[in-house]
Amino acid sequence: MAPQDARAGSLETEAGRLAIRGFSQDDAVAYEDGPASADGTGRYFMGREIARVMSHRGAAWLERPDREREERPAVLIRALDLKPDDVVADLGAGTGYFTFRLAPLVPDGRVYAVDIQPEMLRIIEERATTEGFDNVAPVLGSVTSPGLRPQSTDLTLIVDAYHEFSNPSEMLASIFEATRPGGRLVLVEYRAEDPDVPIRRLHKMTEAQARREVEAAGFVFVENRDDLPQQHLLVFRRPAE
């Protein structure tokens, strides 16, 4: 099962994607260069410094034994309220920690495990083959797009990854395009408002900052569920057409 390119039929350029929604490239992209923090890139979006990407060499941390206790992934998954035929994108899938928790819940649907690192996708591909997950499709994305067809997903889940996106404006525009009208984007990020959350500053986000960035892409905020010990669980929806 090689990583899939699910982009057949999508628009050819990012400018075209943005134009469909009434934006020009300049409207959507507002980046600034500034001082780089120890964990940062020196690239700023809406006042937030973008964090460095965690390499595939840190894959073991994603599967750490304490993650169940720290993040309560089962609670997160239940909060998604998935239907058996939902098509889900696990964006920034990493090792597939959530991909393989989502797949059994959508037996008549599909989980696109999207990552920009081929090394991560090989881990997912090997496990999907070994364990017989026929509804898991690894997808090699880019820094500006998940590489999914327009209006192909019911839900996009991004867990502890959005803050590392080097081109969040373009990525959000592409996610919006890939989401069916009425579909959801769920963003999970460590709470920057809580000084007791033991995560480096650039790897946390406030609700206000996350909402400002995601709503600018056209998504409508639905709720921030207070279900998780250390993370925001922010639900957005693409307006129905």
C-alpha positions as MATLAB code, in Angstrom:
seq = 'MAPQDARAGSLETEAGRLAIRGFSQDDAVAYEDGPASADGTGRYFMGREIARVMSHRGAAWLERPDREREERPAVLIRALDLKPDDVVADLGAGTGYFTFRLAPLVPDGRVYAVDIQPEMLRIIEERATTEGFDNVAPVLGSVTSPGLRPQSTDLTLIVDAYHEFSNPSEMLASIFEATRPGGRLVLVEYRAEDPDVPIRRLHKMTEAQARREVEAAGFVFVENRDDLPQQHLLVFRRPAE';
ca = [
       0.000    0.000    0.000;
       2.040    2.944   -1.252;
       1.237    6.474   -0.060;
      -1.573    7.791   -2.198;
      -1.835   11.020   -4.116;
      -5.503   11.846   -3.542;
      -5.410   15.115   -5.424;
      -6.839   14.017   -8.773;
      -9.299   16.633   -9.951;
      -8.127   19.304   -7.522;
      -7.203   22.792   -8.666;
      -3.713   23.149  -10.037;
      -2.489   26.134   -8.045;
      -2.915   27.529   -4.580;
      -3.988   30.832   -6.114;
      -6.819   29.006   -7.856;
      -7.954   27.437   -4.609;
      -8.066   30.793   -2.887;
      -9.797   32.518   -5.787;
     -12.672   30.026   -5.632;
     -13.367   31.296   -2.114;
     -13.082   34.969   -3.056;
      -9.556   35.547   -1.755;
      -6.427   36.555   -3.568;
      -3.071   35.048   -2.618;
      -2.107   38.313   -0.903;
      -5.326   38.372    1.139;
      -4.718   34.934    2.604;
      -0.982   35.077    3.322;
       0.282   37.462    5.974;
       3.664   36.232    7.166;
       6.409   38.222    8.821;
      10.019   37.447    9.660;
      11.293   38.148   13.150;
      13.526   36.880   15.932;
      13.699   33.085   16.097;
      13.078   31.415   19.447;
      14.931   28.254   20.460;
      12.044   26.112   19.173;
      10.905   28.563   16.537;
      11.394   29.328   12.876;
      11.466   33.122   13.016;
       8.398   33.082   10.759;
       5.271   34.698   12.180;
       1.600   34.333   11.245;
      -0.996   36.629   12.792;
       1.487   37.453   15.542;
       2.334   33.817   16.353;
       5.799   32.395   15.789;
       5.580   29.100   13.913;
       7.287   26.227   15.736;
       9.860   23.906   14.251;
       8.594   20.594   12.891;
       9.292   17.497   14.962;
      11.373   15.126   12.861;
      10.485   11.497   12.194;
      13.400   10.745   14.519;
      11.061   11.683   17.348;
       8.507    9.034   16.354;
       8.979    7.100   19.593;
       7.735   10.092   21.591;
       4.419    9.948   19.727;
       3.934    6.378   20.934;
       5.114    6.971   24.513;
       3.315    4.871   27.166;
       2.294    7.940   29.193;
       0.370    9.475   26.304;
      -2.831    7.636   27.202;
      -2.809    9.157   30.671;
      -1.627   12.605   29.597;
      -3.974   13.138   26.659;
      -6.858   10.652   27.110;
      -7.121    9.841   23.382;
     -10.185    7.632   23.920;
     -12.065   10.674   25.235;
     -10.974   12.691   22.214;
     -12.109    9.989   19.790;
     -15.534    9.700   21.452;
     -15.996   13.460   21.216;
     -15.705   13.251   17.417;
     -19.020   11.362   17.207;
     -18.068    9.586   13.994;
     -20.462    7.767   11.679;
     -19.503    4.415   10.093;
     -19.251    5.895    6.600;
     -17.366    9.075    7.486;
     -14.260   10.024    5.527;
     -11.656   11.368    7.936;
      -8.309   13.067    7.340;
      -5.754   12.620   10.118;
      -3.551   15.571    9.219;
      -0.042   15.446   10.600;
      -0.646   11.764   11.244;
       2.894   10.991   12.354;
       3.121    7.328   13.324;
      -0.631    6.847   12.969;
      -1.364    7.078   16.686;
      -4.840    8.431   15.954;
      -5.211    6.943   12.478;
      -5.475    3.430   13.876;
      -7.885    4.519   16.587;
     -10.125    6.178   14.001;
     -10.131    3.411   11.391;
     -12.257    0.846   13.310;
     -14.953    3.497   13.837;
     -15.423    4.186   10.123;
     -15.608    0.659    8.627;
     -17.602    1.912    5.638;
     -15.547    5.076    5.272;
     -11.871    5.872    5.036;
      -9.051    7.459    7.014;
      -6.532    9.468    5.041;
      -3.311    9.486    7.071;
      -1.644   12.666    5.831;
       1.942   13.636    6.567;
       4.741   15.475    4.786;
       7.423   13.040    5.969;
       7.666    9.831    3.898;
       9.348    8.116    6.840;
       6.197    8.556    8.934;
       4.000    7.268    6.121;
       6.128    4.139    5.805;
       5.437    3.377    9.468;
       1.699    3.756    8.837;
       1.818    1.742    5.624;
       3.601   -1.160    7.293;
       1.168   -1.285   10.197;
      -1.901   -0.970    7.958;
      -0.660   -3.886    5.858;
       0.328   -6.029    8.837;
      -2.911   -5.470   10.741;
      -5.237   -5.525    7.732;
      -6.573   -1.969    7.814;
      -8.053   -1.728    4.327;
      -9.659    1.654    5.009;
      -6.404    3.452    5.876;
      -4.784    5.377    3.020;
      -1.397    7.063    3.576;
      -1.210   10.390    1.723;
       1.945   12.412    1.158;
       0.951   16.022    1.639;
       2.929   19.210    1.177;
       3.551   22.234    3.373;
       0.640   24.031    1.689;
      -1.894   21.256    1.112;
      -3.024   17.896    2.518;
      -3.302   16.679   -1.069;
      -6.973   15.689   -0.904;
      -9.723   16.056   -3.482;
     -12.171   18.966   -3.169;
     -15.110   18.285   -0.837;
     -13.886   14.771   -0.051;
     -13.769   14.741    3.770;
     -16.367   14.815    6.530;
     -13.805   15.546    9.233;
     -10.205   16.697    9.412;
      -8.446   16.033   12.715;
      -5.209   17.852   13.570;
      -3.650   16.828   16.888;
      -0.634   18.720   18.262;
       0.590   19.562   14.765;
      -1.032   22.756   13.485;
       1.381   25.010   15.389;
       4.217   23.522   13.283;
       2.623   24.174    9.871;
       5.038   26.422    7.981;
       2.273   27.753    5.705;
      -0.874   27.736    7.846;
      -2.808   30.177    5.655;
      -2.413   28.093    2.513;
      -2.956   24.855    4.424;
      -6.207   26.077    5.965;
      -7.446   27.201    2.551;
      -6.691   23.733    1.184;
      -8.392   22.031    4.137;
     -11.453   24.205    3.590;
     -11.516   23.149   -0.051;
     -11.202   19.454    0.875;
     -14.012   19.631    3.452;
     -17.565   18.884    2.401;
     -20.131   21.614    3.148;
     -21.194   21.049    6.741;
     -18.036   19.045    7.432;
     -15.803   19.648   10.424;
     -12.258   20.616   11.290;
     -11.161   19.591   14.787;
      -8.022   21.226   16.127;
      -6.360   19.810   19.245;
      -3.597   21.911   20.786;
      -2.056   22.157   24.240;
      -3.542   25.058   26.205;
      -1.225   28.064   26.202;
      -3.464   29.777   28.767;
      -2.442   27.187   31.377;
       1.102   27.673   32.742;
       0.945   24.224   34.335;
       0.822   22.435   30.971;
       4.430   21.144   30.700;
       4.920   21.852   26.993;
       7.263   24.368   25.385;
       5.643   27.714   24.628;
       5.589   27.520   20.836;
       4.017   24.074   20.967;
       0.910   25.427   22.717;
      -1.869   27.723   21.475;
      -4.532   29.885   23.047;
      -8.130   29.414   21.983;
      -8.223   33.028   20.818;
      -5.202   32.611   18.534;
      -6.446   29.337   17.061;
      -9.878   30.791   16.377;
      -8.430   33.903   14.767;
      -6.408   31.843   12.308;
      -8.986   29.171   11.476;
     -11.972   31.507   11.190;
      -9.999   33.669    8.748;
     -10.025   30.667    6.387;
     -13.834   30.575    6.338;
     -14.556   27.971    9.006;
     -17.187   28.723   11.661;
     -16.351   28.067   15.304;
     -18.695   25.567   16.964;
     -17.283   24.853   20.418;
     -14.257   24.263   22.619;
     -14.940   21.022   24.435;
     -13.524   20.864   27.945;
     -12.929   17.113   27.829;
      -9.150   16.785   27.808;
      -6.690   17.267   30.689;
      -4.215   19.567   28.943;
      -5.476   20.350   25.461;
      -8.057   22.460   23.708;
     -10.474   20.442   21.566;
     -11.673   23.090   19.128;
     -14.470   22.222   16.708;
     -15.027   24.218   13.519;
     -17.421   23.643   10.652;
     -17.457   24.540    6.980;
     -20.758   26.330    6.368;
     -23.371   24.284    4.530;
     -24.029   25.490    1.011;
];
